[in-house]
PDB file of C-alpha atoms in Angstrom:
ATOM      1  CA  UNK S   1      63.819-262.451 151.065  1.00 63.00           C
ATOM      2  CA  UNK S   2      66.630-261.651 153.055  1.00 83.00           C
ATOM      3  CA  UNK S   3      68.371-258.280 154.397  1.00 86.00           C
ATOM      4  CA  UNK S   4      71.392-259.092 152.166  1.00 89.00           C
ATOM      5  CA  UNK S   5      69.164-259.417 149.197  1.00 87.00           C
ATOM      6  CA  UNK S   6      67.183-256.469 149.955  1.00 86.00           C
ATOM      7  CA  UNK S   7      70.923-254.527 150.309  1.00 90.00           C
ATOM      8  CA  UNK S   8      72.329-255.283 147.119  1.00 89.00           C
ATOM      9  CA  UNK S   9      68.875-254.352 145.158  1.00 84.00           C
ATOM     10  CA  UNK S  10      69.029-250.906 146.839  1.00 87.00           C
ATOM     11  CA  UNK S  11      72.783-250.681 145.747  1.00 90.00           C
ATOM     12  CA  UNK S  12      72.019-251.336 142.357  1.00 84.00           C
ATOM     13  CA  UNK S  13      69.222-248.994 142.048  1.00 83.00           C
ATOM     14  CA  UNK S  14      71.329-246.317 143.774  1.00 86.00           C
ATOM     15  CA  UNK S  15      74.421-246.817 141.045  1.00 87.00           C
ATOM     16  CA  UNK S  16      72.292-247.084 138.269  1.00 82.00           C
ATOM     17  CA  UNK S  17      69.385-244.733 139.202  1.00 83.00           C
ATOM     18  CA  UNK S  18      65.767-245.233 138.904  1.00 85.00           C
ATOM     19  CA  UNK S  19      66.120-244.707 134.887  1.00 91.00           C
ATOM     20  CA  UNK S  20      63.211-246.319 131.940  1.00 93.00           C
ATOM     21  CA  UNK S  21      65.375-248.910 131.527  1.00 92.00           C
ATOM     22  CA  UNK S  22      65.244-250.288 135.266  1.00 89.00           C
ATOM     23  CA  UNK S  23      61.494-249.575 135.788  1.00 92.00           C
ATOM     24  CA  UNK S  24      61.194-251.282 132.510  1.00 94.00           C
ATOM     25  CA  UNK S  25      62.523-254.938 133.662  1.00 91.00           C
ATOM     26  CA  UNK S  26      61.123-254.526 137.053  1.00 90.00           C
ATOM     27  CA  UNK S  27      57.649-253.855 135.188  1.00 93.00           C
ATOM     28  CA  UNK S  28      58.175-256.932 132.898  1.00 92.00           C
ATOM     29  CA  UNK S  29      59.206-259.115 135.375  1.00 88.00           C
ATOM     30  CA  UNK S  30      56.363-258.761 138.048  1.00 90.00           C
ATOM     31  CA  UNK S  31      53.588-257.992 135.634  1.00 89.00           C
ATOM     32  CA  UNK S  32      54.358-261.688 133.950  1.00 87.00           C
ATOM     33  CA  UNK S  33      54.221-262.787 137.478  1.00 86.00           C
ATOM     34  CA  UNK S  34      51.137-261.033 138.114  1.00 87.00           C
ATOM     35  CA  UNK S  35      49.224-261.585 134.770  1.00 85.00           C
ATOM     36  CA  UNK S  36      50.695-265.662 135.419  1.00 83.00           C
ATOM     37  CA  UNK S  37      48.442-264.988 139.206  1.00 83.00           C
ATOM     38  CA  UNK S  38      45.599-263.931 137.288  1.00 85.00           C
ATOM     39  CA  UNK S  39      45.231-266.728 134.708  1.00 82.00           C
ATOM     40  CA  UNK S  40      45.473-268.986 137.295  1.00 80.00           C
ATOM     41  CA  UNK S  41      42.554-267.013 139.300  1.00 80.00           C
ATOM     42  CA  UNK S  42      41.002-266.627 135.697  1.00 80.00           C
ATOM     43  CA  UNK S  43      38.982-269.516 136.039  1.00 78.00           C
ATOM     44  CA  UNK S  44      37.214-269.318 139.189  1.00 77.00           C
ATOM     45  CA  UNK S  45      35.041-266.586 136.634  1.00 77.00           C
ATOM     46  CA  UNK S  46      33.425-269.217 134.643  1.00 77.00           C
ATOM     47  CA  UNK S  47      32.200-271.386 138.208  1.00 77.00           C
ATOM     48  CA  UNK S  48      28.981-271.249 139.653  1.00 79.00           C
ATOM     49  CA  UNK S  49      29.008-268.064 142.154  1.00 79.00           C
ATOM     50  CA  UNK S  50      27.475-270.554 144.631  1.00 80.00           C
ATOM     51  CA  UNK S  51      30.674-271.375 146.582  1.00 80.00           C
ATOM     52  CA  UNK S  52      32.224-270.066 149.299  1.00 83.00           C
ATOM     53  CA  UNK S  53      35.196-269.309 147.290  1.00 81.00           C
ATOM     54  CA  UNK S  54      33.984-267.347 145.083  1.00 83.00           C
ATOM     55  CA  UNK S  55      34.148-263.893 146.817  1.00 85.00           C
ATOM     56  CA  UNK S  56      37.922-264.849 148.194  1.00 86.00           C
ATOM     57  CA  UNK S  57      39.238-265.946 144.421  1.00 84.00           C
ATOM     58  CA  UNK S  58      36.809-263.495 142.015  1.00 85.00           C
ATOM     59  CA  UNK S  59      38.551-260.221 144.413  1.00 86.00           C
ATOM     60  CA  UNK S  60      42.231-261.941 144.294  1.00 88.00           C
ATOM     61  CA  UNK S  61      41.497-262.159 140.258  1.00 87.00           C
ATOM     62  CA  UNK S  62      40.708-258.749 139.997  1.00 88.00           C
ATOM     63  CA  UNK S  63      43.713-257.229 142.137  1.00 89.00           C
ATOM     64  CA  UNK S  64      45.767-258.850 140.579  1.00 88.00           C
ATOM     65  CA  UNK S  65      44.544-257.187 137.173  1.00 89.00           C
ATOM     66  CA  UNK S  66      44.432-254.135 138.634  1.00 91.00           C
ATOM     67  CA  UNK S  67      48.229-254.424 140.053  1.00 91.00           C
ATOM     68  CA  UNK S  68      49.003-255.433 136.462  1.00 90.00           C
ATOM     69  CA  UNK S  69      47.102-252.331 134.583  1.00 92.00           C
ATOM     70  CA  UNK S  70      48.197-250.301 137.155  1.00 94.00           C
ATOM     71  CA  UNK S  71      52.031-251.038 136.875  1.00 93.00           C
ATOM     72  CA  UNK S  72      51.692-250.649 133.479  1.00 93.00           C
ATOM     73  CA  UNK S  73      50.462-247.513 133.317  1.00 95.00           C
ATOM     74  CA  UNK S  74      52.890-245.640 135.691  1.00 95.00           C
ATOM     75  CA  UNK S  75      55.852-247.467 134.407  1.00 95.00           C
ATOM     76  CA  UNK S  76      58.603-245.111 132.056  1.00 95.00           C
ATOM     77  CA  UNK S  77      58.668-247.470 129.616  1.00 95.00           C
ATOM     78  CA  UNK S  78      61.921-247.896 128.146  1.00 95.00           C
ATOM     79  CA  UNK S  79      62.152-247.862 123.884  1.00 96.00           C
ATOM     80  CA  UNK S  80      65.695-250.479 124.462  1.00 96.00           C
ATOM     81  CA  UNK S  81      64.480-253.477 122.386  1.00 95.00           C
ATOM     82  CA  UNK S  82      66.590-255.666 123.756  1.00 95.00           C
ATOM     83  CA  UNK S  83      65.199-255.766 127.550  1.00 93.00           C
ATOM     84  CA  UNK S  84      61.827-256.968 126.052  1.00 94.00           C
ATOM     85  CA  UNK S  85      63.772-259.896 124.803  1.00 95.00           C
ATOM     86  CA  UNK S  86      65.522-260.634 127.911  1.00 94.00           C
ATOM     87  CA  UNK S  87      62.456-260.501 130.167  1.00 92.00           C
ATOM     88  CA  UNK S  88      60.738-262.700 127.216  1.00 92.00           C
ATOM     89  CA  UNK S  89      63.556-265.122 127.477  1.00 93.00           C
ATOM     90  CA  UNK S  90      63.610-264.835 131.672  1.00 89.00           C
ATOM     91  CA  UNK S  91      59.670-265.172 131.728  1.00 88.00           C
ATOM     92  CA  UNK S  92      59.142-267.588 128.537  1.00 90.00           C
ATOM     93  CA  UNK S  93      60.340-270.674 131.152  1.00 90.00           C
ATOM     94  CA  UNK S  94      57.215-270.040 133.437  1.00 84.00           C
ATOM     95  CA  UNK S  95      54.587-269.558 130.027  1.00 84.00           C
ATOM     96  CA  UNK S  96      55.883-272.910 128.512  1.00 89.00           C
ATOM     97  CA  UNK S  97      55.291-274.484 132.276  1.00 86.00           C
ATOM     98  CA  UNK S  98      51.411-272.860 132.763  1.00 80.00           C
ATOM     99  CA  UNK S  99      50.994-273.578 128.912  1.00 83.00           C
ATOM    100  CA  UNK S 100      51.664-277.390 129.429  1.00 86.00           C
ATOM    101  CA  UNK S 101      49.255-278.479 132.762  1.00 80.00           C
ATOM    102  CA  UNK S 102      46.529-276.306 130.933  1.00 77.00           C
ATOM    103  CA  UNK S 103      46.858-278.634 128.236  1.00 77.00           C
ATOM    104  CA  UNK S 104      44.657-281.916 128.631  1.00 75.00           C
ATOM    105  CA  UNK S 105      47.031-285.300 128.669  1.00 67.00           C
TER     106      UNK S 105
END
């Protein structure tokens, strides 16, 4: 990410403040991304524990979890309706994508 990038987040959250509605689509946006991480991870937990793998993707599977339960929980969640619907519609792209390779051809 770039300076510029990081700049104009920082502007926003200084005009608009730090509010339920912000933490809300911030907390939407990278728990999908997170929860997306962890069903990928997910099924390294049905393998044999035999490979040298395991340890490395069973840990990542679980922090990622844990980033996702944890955002969740210190989040002001915000009771404006319509931001659930826009991160649904923003996020629904990536579901449909993970959704369709799971799928066997």
């Amino acid at each position: 990410m770039t300076p510029e990038l990081y700049d104009r987040a920082r502007t926003a959250l200084r005009a608009r403040g730090f509010d339920a509605d912000t933490q809300t689509r911030i907390a939407l946006f990278l728990g999908s991304a997170k929860n997306m991480n962890a069903a990928i991870f997910a099924w390294a937990e049905l393998q044999p524990q035999v490979t040298v793998a395991y340890p490395f993707i069973h840990g990542q599977y679980f922090r990622e979890v844990e980033f996702a339960s944890l955002l969740a929980r210190v989040t002001r969640w915000s009771a404006n309706a319509a931001l659930y619907m826009q991160a649904a519609a923003l996020t629904e792209p990536l579901w449909r994508e993970w959704w369709r390779i799971q799928t066997p051809p």
